[in-house]
CSV table of C-alpha atoms in Angstrom, one decimal:
chain,number,residue,atom,x,y,z
R,1145,UNK,CA,-27.2,9.8,-21.3
R,1146,UNK,CA,-30.1,12.5,-21.7
R,1147,UNK,CA,-27.9,15.4,-23.1
R,1148,UNK,CA,-28.5,16.1,-26.7
R,1149,UNK,CA,-30.9,19.7,-27.3
R,1150,UNK,CA,-28.7,21.0,-24.1
R,1151,UNK,CA,-26.3,24.3,-23.9
R,1152,UNK,CA,-22.9,23.4,-25.5
R,1153,UNK,CA,-19.5,24.7,-24.0
R,1154,UNK,CA,-17.9,27.7,-25.8
R,1155,UNK,CA,-14.4,26.8,-24.2
R,1156,UNK,CA,-13.2,24.3,-26.5
R,1157,UNK,CA,-10.1,24.4,-28.7
R,1158,UNK,CA,-10.9,22.7,-32.4
R,1159,UNK,CA,-7.2,21.9,-33.8
R,1160,UNK,CA,-8.2,19.0,-35.1
R,1161,UNK,CA,-8.2,21.0,-38.7
R,1162,UNK,CA,-4.6,21.4,-38.0
R,1163,UNK,CA,-1.6,19.3,-38.0
R,1164,UNK,CA,1.6,19.2,-36.0
R,1165,UNK,CA,5.3,17.9,-38.0
R,1166,UNK,CA,7.7,17.6,-36.0
R,1167,UNK,CA,11.0,19.6,-36.4
R,1168,UNK,CA,13.4,17.0,-35.6
R,1169,UNK,CA,13.1,12.6,-35.9
R,1170,UNK,CA,11.4,11.5,-33.4
R,1171,UNK,CA,8.8,8.2,-34.7
R,1172,UNK,CA,6.3,5.8,-34.1
R,1173,UNK,CA,9.3,3.9,-31.5
R,1174,UNK,CA,9.0,7.1,-29.2
R,1175,UNK,CA,4.8,7.0,-29.3
R,1176,UNK,CA,5.4,3.3,-28.1
R,1177,UNK,CA,8.1,4.3,-25.4
R,1178,UNK,CA,5.6,7.1,-24.1
R,1179,UNK,CA,2.5,4.7,-23.6
R,1180,UNK,CA,5.1,2.1,-22.2
R,1181,UNK,CA,6.4,4.5,-19.6
R,1182,UNK,CA,3.3,6.2,-18.1
R,1183,UNK,CA,1.3,3.0,-18.0
R,1184,UNK,CA,4.1,0.7,-17.4
R,1185,UNK,CA,7.1,1.9,-15.8
R,1186,UNK,CA,4.5,4.6,-13.7
R,1187,UNK,CA,5.7,7.6,-15.4
R,1188,UNK,CA,4.3,11.5,-14.9
R,1189,UNK,CA,2.5,11.5,-18.7
R,1190,UNK,CA,3.3,15.8,-18.1
R,1191,UNK,CA,7.4,14.9,-17.9
R,1192,UNK,CA,7.2,12.0,-20.9
R,1193,UNK,CA,5.5,14.8,-23.1
R,1194,UNK,CA,8.3,17.1,-22.0
R,1195,UNK,CA,10.9,14.5,-22.6
R,1196,UNK,CA,9.4,14.6,-26.3
R,1197,UNK,CA,9.4,17.8,-26.8
R,1198,UNK,CA,13.0,18.3,-25.6
R,1199,UNK,CA,13.9,15.6,-28.9
R,1200,UNK,CA,12.5,17.4,-31.2
R,1201,UNK,CA,11.2,20.9,-32.6
R,1202,UNK,CA,7.2,21.0,-33.7
R,1203,UNK,CA,6.0,23.4,-36.0
R,1204,UNK,CA,2.0,23.3,-35.9
R,1205,UNK,CA,0.6,23.6,-39.5
R,1206,UNK,CA,-3.0,24.7,-40.5
R,1207,UNK,CA,-5.4,22.4,-42.0
R,1208,UNK,CA,-8.8,24.4,-43.4
R,1209,UNK,CA,-9.6,21.3,-45.5
R,1210,UNK,CA,-10.6,19.0,-42.2
R,1211,UNK,CA,-13.5,17.9,-42.3
R,1212,UNK,CA,-15.2,16.0,-39.3
R,1213,UNK,CA,-17.4,12.9,-39.8
R,1214,UNK,CA,-21.1,12.7,-38.7
R,1215,UNK,CA,-19.6,10.6,-35.9
R,1216,UNK,CA,-16.9,12.5,-35.2
R,1217,UNK,CA,-19.6,15.9,-34.8
R,1218,UNK,CA,-21.6,13.9,-32.5
R,1219,UNK,CA,-19.1,13.1,-30.5
R,1220,UNK,CA,-17.9,16.8,-30.7
R,1221,UNK,CA,-21.5,17.8,-29.8
R,1222,UNK,CA,-21.2,15.2,-26.7
R,1223,UNK,CA,-18.0,16.1,-25.5
R,1224,UNK,CA,-19.4,20.0,-25.8
R,1225,UNK,CA,-22.1,19.0,-23.6
R,1226,UNK,CA,-20.5,17.8,-20.8
R,1227,UNK,CA,-18.0,20.2,-20.9
R,1228,UNK,CA,-20.8,22.5,-20.0
R,1229,UNK,CA,-22.2,20.5,-17.6
R,1230,UNK,CA,-19.1,20.6,-15.8
R,1231,UNK,CA,-18.8,24.2,-16.0
R,1232,UNK,CA,-22.1,24.6,-14.3
R,1233,UNK,CA,-22.1,22.6,-11.7
R,1234,UNK,CA,-18.6,23.3,-10.6
R,1235,UNK,CA,-19.7,26.7,-10.8
R,1236,UNK,CA,-22.4,26.0,-8.8
R,1237,UNK,CA,-20.3,24.5,-5.8
R,1238,UNK,CA,-17.9,26.9,-5.6
R,1239,UNK,CA,-20.6,29.5,-5.8
R,1240,UNK,CA,-22.0,28.0,-2.5
R,1241,UNK,CA,-18.6,28.0,-0.9
R,1242,UNK,CA,-18.1,31.8,-1.8
R,1243,UNK,CA,-15.6,31.5,-4.9
R,1244,UNK,CA,-15.5,32.3,-8.0
R,1245,UNK,CA,-15.3,29.1,-11.1
R,1246,UNK,CA,-12.4,29.9,-13.4
R,1247,UNK,CA,-13.5,27.0,-16.2
R,1248,UNK,CA,-10.6,25.3,-18.3
R,1249,UNK,CA,-10.8,24.9,-21.9
R,1250,UNK,CA,-10.6,22.3,-23.4
R,1251,UNK,CA,-8.2,21.3,-26.6
R,1252,UNK,CA,-8.8,19.2,-29.3
R,1253,UNK,CA,-6.6,17.8,-31.2
R,1254,UNK,CA,-4.8,14.8,-33.5
R,1255,UNK,CA,-1.9,13.3,-32.7
R,1256,UNK,CA,0.1,15.8,-31.8
R,1257,UNK,CA,-0.1,19.7,-30.6
R,1258,UNK,CA,2.2,22.1,-28.6
R,1259,UNK,CA,0.9,22.0,-25.0
R,1260,UNK,CA,2.7,24.6,-21.6
R,1261,UNK,CA,3.5,20.6,-20.6
R,1262,UNK,CA,5.6,19.9,-23.7
R,1263,UNK,CA,4.4,18.5,-26.4
R,1264,UNK,CA,1.3,16.4,-26.4
R,1265,UNK,CA,0.6,13.2,-27.8
R,1266,UNK,CA,-1.8,10.8,-28.9
R,1267,UNK,CA,0.0,8.2,-26.8
R,1268,UNK,CA,-0.4,10.0,-23.6
R,1269,UNK,CA,-4.0,9.6,-23.4
R,1270,UNK,CA,-6.4,12.6,-22.5
R,1271,UNK,CA,-4.9,14.8,-19.7
R,1272,UNK,CA,-4.5,18.5,-18.1
R,1273,UNK,CA,-2.0,20.4,-18.0
R,1274,UNK,CA,-1.3,23.2,-15.2
R,1275,UNK,CA,0.8,24.9,-17.1
R,1276,UNK,CA,-2.3,26.5,-19.2
R,1277,UNK,CA,-5.0,25.5,-17.3
R,1278,UNK,CA,-5.9,23.7,-20.2
R,1279,UNK,CA,-7.6,19.6,-20.8
R,1280,UNK,CA,-6.1,18.1,-23.9
R,1281,UNK,CA,-7.9,14.9,-25.7
R,1282,UNK,CA,-7.6,13.2,-28.6
R,1283,UNK,CA,-10.6,11.6,-29.7
R,1284,UNK,CA,-9.3,8.6,-31.2
R,1285,UNK,CA,-8.5,8.0,-27.5
R,1286,UNK,CA,-12.3,7.2,-26.8
R,1287,UNK,CA,-12.1,4.7,-29.5
R,1288,UNK,CA,-9.2,3.2,-27.5
R,1289,UNK,CA,-11.5,3.3,-24.9
R,1290,UNK,CA,-14.5,1.0,-26.5
R,1291,UNK,CA,-11.7,-1.8,-27.3
R,1292,UNK,CA,-10.4,-1.8,-23.4
R,1293,UNK,CA,-14.4,-2.7,-22.9
R,1294,UNK,CA,-15.5,0.7,-22.1
R,1295,UNK,CA,-18.6,2.5,-24.3
R,1296,UNK,CA,-21.5,4.3,-24.0
R,1297,UNK,CA,-22.3,8.6,-23.2
R,1298,UNK,CA,-21.0,8.2,-19.1
R,1299,UNK,CA,-18.0,6.8,-20.0
R,1300,UNK,CA,-16.9,9.8,-22.0
R,1301,UNK,CA,-17.6,11.5,-19.3
R,1302,UNK,CA,-16.0,10.5,-16.9
R,1303,UNK,CA,-13.2,10.2,-19.0
R,1304,UNK,CA,-13.8,14.3,-19.0
R,1305,UNK,CA,-14.7,15.1,-15.7
R,1306,UNK,CA,-11.6,13.0,-14.3
R,1307,UNK,CA,-9.5,16.1,-16.1
R,1308,UNK,CA,-12.0,18.4,-15.2
R,1309,UNK,CA,-11.2,17.0,-11.1
R,1310,UNK,CA,-7.5,17.8,-12.0
R,1311,UNK,CA,-8.2,21.3,-12.9
R,1312,UNK,CA,-10.2,21.9,-9.3
R,1313,UNK,CA,-7.3,20.3,-8.0
R,1314,UNK,CA,-5.4,23.0,-9.3
R,1315,UNK,CA,-7.6,25.8,-8.1
R,1316,UNK,CA,-7.4,24.2,-4.8
R,1317,UNK,CA,-3.8,24.2,-4.3
R,1318,UNK,CA,-3.7,20.7,-4.2
R,1319,UNK,CA,-1.9,19.8,-6.8
R,1320,UNK,CA,1.5,22.4,-6.2
R,1321,UNK,CA,1.0,20.3,-2.7
R,1322,UNK,CA,1.8,17.5,-4.7
R,1323,UNK,CA,4.1,18.2,-7.1
R,1324,UNK,CA,6.1,19.4,-4.0
R,1325,UNK,CA,5.7,15.9,-2.1
R,1326,UNK,CA,6.8,14.3,-4.6
R,1327,UNK,CA,9.8,16.3,-5.1
R,1328,UNK,CA,11.2,15.1,-1.4
R,1329,UNK,CA,10.6,11.4,-2.6
R,1330,UNK,CA,11.5,8.3,-4.2
R,1331,UNK,CA,9.9,7.1,-7.6
R,1332,UNK,CA,8.0,4.5,-5.6
R,1333,UNK,CA,7.0,7.3,-2.9
R,1334,UNK,CA,6.0,9.7,-5.8
R,1335,UNK,CA,4.1,7.0,-7.9
R,1336,UNK,CA,1.9,6.2,-4.5
R,1337,UNK,CA,1.5,10.1,-4.2
R,1338,UNK,CA,0.1,10.3,-7.8
R,1339,UNK,CA,-2.5,7.3,-7.0
R,1340,UNK,CA,-3.9,9.5,-4.5
R,1341,UNK,CA,-4.4,13.0,-6.6
R,1342,UNK,CA,-5.3,10.4,-9.4
R,1343,UNK,CA,-8.1,8.7,-7.0
R,1344,UNK,CA,-9.1,11.9,-5.7
R,1345,UNK,CA,-9.8,13.4,-9.4
R,1346,UNK,CA,-11.7,10.0,-9.5
R,1347,UNK,CA,-13.7,11.1,-6.6
R,1348,UNK,CA,-14.6,14.8,-7.6
R,1349,UNK,CA,-15.8,12.8,-11.2
R,1350,UNK,CA,-18.4,11.4,-8.7
R,1351,UNK,CA,-19.3,14.3,-6.8
R,1352,UNK,CA,-19.8,16.2,-10.6
R,1353,UNK,CA,-22.3,13.4,-11.6
R,1354,UNK,CA,-24.0,13.6,-8.1
R,1355,UNK,CA,-24.5,17.2,-8.3
R,1356,UNK,CA,-25.3,17.6,-11.9
R,1357,UNK,CA,-27.9,14.5,-12.2
R,1358,UNK,CA,-29.8,16.8,-8.6
R,1359,UNK,CA,-29.8,19.6,-11.1
R,1360,UNK,CA,-30.8,17.9,-15.0
R,1361,UNK,CA,-31.6,14.7,-14.3
R,1362,UNK,CA,-29.6,13.4,-17.3
R,1363,UNK,CA,-29.2,9.8,-16.3
R,1364,UNK,CA,-30.0,7.0,-17.8
R,1365,UNK,CA,-30.6,3.1,-16.6
R,1366,UNK,CA,-27.4,1.8,-17.3
R,1367,UNK,CA,-25.4,4.9,-16.9
R,1368,UNK,CA,-23.5,4.4,-13.9
R,1369,UNK,CA,-22.1,1.1,-15.1
R,1370,UNK,CA,-20.9,2.5,-18.4
R,1371,UNK,CA,-19.0,5.3,-15.8
R,1372,UNK,CA,-17.6,2.5,-13.5
R,1373,UNK,CA,-17.0,0.3,-16.9
R,1374,UNK,CA,-14.3,3.1,-17.7
R,1375,UNK,CA,-13.1,3.5,-14.5
R,1376,UNK,CA,-12.3,-0.4,-14.2
R,1377,UNK,CA,-10.4,0.1,-17.9
R,1378,UNK,CA,-8.4,2.6,-16.8
R,1379,UNK,CA,-7.1,0.9,-13.9
R,1380,UNK,CA,-3.2,0.4,-13.6
R,1381,UNK,CA,-3.7,-4.1,-13.1
R,1382,UNK,CA,-5.9,-4.1,-15.5
R,1383,UNK,CA,-3.4,-1.9,-18.2
R,1384,UNK,CA,-0.6,-4.3,-17.4
R,1385,UNK,CA,-1.9,-7.2,-18.0
R,1386,UNK,CA,-3.2,-6.4,-21.5
R,1387,UNK,CA,0.0,-5.5,-22.1
R,1388,UNK,CA,1.6,-9.0,-20.9
R,1389,UNK,CA,2.6,-8.5,-17.6
R,1390,UNK,CA,2.3,-8.8,-13.4
R,1391,UNK,CA,0.7,-5.4,-11.7
R,1392,UNK,CA,3.5,-4.1,-9.7
R,1393,UNK,CA,1.8,-2.1,-7.1
R,1394,UNK,CA,4.8,0.4,-6.5
R,1395,UNK,CA,5.0,0.8,-10.3
R,1396,UNK,CA,1.1,2.0,-10.3
R,1397,UNK,CA,0.2,6.3,-11.2
R,1398,UNK,CA,-3.6,5.6,-11.0
R,1399,UNK,CA,-4.5,3.4,-9.1
R,1400,UNK,CA,-5.9,-0.6,-9.5
R,1401,UNK,CA,-9.5,-1.1,-11.3
R,1402,UNK,CA,-11.1,-1.5,-7.8
R,1403,UNK,CA,-10.0,1.7,-6.4
R,1404,UNK,CA,-10.4,3.8,-9.4
R,1405,UNK,CA,-13.9,2.5,-8.9
R,1406,UNK,CA,-14.4,2.8,-5.9
R,1407,UNK,CA,-13.0,6.6,-5.4
R,1408,UNK,CA,-15.5,7.7,-8.2
R,1409,UNK,CA,-18.9,5.7,-6.0
R,1410,UNK,CA,-17.6,7.4,-2.9
R,1411,UNK,CA,-18.1,11.1,-4.9
R,1412,UNK,CA,-21.1,9.7,-6.8
R,1413,UNK,CA,-23.1,8.5,-3.4
R,1414,UNK,CA,-22.3,11.4,-1.4
R,1415,UNK,CA,-21.6,14.2,-3.5
R,1416,UNK,CA,-19.0,15.7,-0.5
R,1417,UNK,CA,-15.6,16.8,-1.5
R,1418,UNK,CA,-14.8,16.0,2.0
R,1419,UNK,CA,-15.6,12.5,1.2
R,1420,UNK,CA,-12.6,12.6,-1.7
R,1421,UNK,CA,-9.9,13.0,1.1
R,1422,UNK,CA,-7.5,10.1,0.0
R,1423,UNK,CA,-4.2,11.6,2.3
R,1424,UNK,CA,-3.1,13.6,0.2
């Protein structure tokens, strides 16, 4: 992926120089429970965040001595360029449709951080909070992604583009529609609706790659395979197998590896928002 020397976004709030200490007692066991709730039992990560916040207060403290190492700085620069590309590409798409694009802000943090959706925790993975229209990312997740077999610049870009896809859903009113539909059904039904929303975000990530490639010619050989491997690695069936459990469709919240790769490829191939209709 050709990204060095290109425009970097200014819509980044870097909280890595801050750390959050708890007013109550939430230990490592709660982090493990959060992971299980999100990836295995199909709970919404935003709900898990809110529940953890209710269990303990949190005070954010500045750490002015924080210095990123060279590897962290390179990842920061990569993410800054990718975010800038999402801004430029989605602004172009929105303008062609006669709308103004309001870009999200990306918050980088370490461990824990306050959000409008509750307490952000690294255990929840990257997430988009519609309450403040911000994307939250602990860079340690990218190391975890590598351990899951997904590496490379476009794998990182896919993760961020997926979260920006959720921002597009918020701007278009789809997120509110999804929450309304979920409130009218049981947990299994809500999970099925959530899967459709997540697969649409995967498709929107593919649309972004399609348009950005036409605009910048940023792809190199092997990049698409990196993104597909990332989509596969975070499929619900893969995550359940890694946890030593048999995949249970009714517990899926993001879709299977095959589905996630398929919808990303759908957006990549067509570059058409209309092709991202997942039945929501």
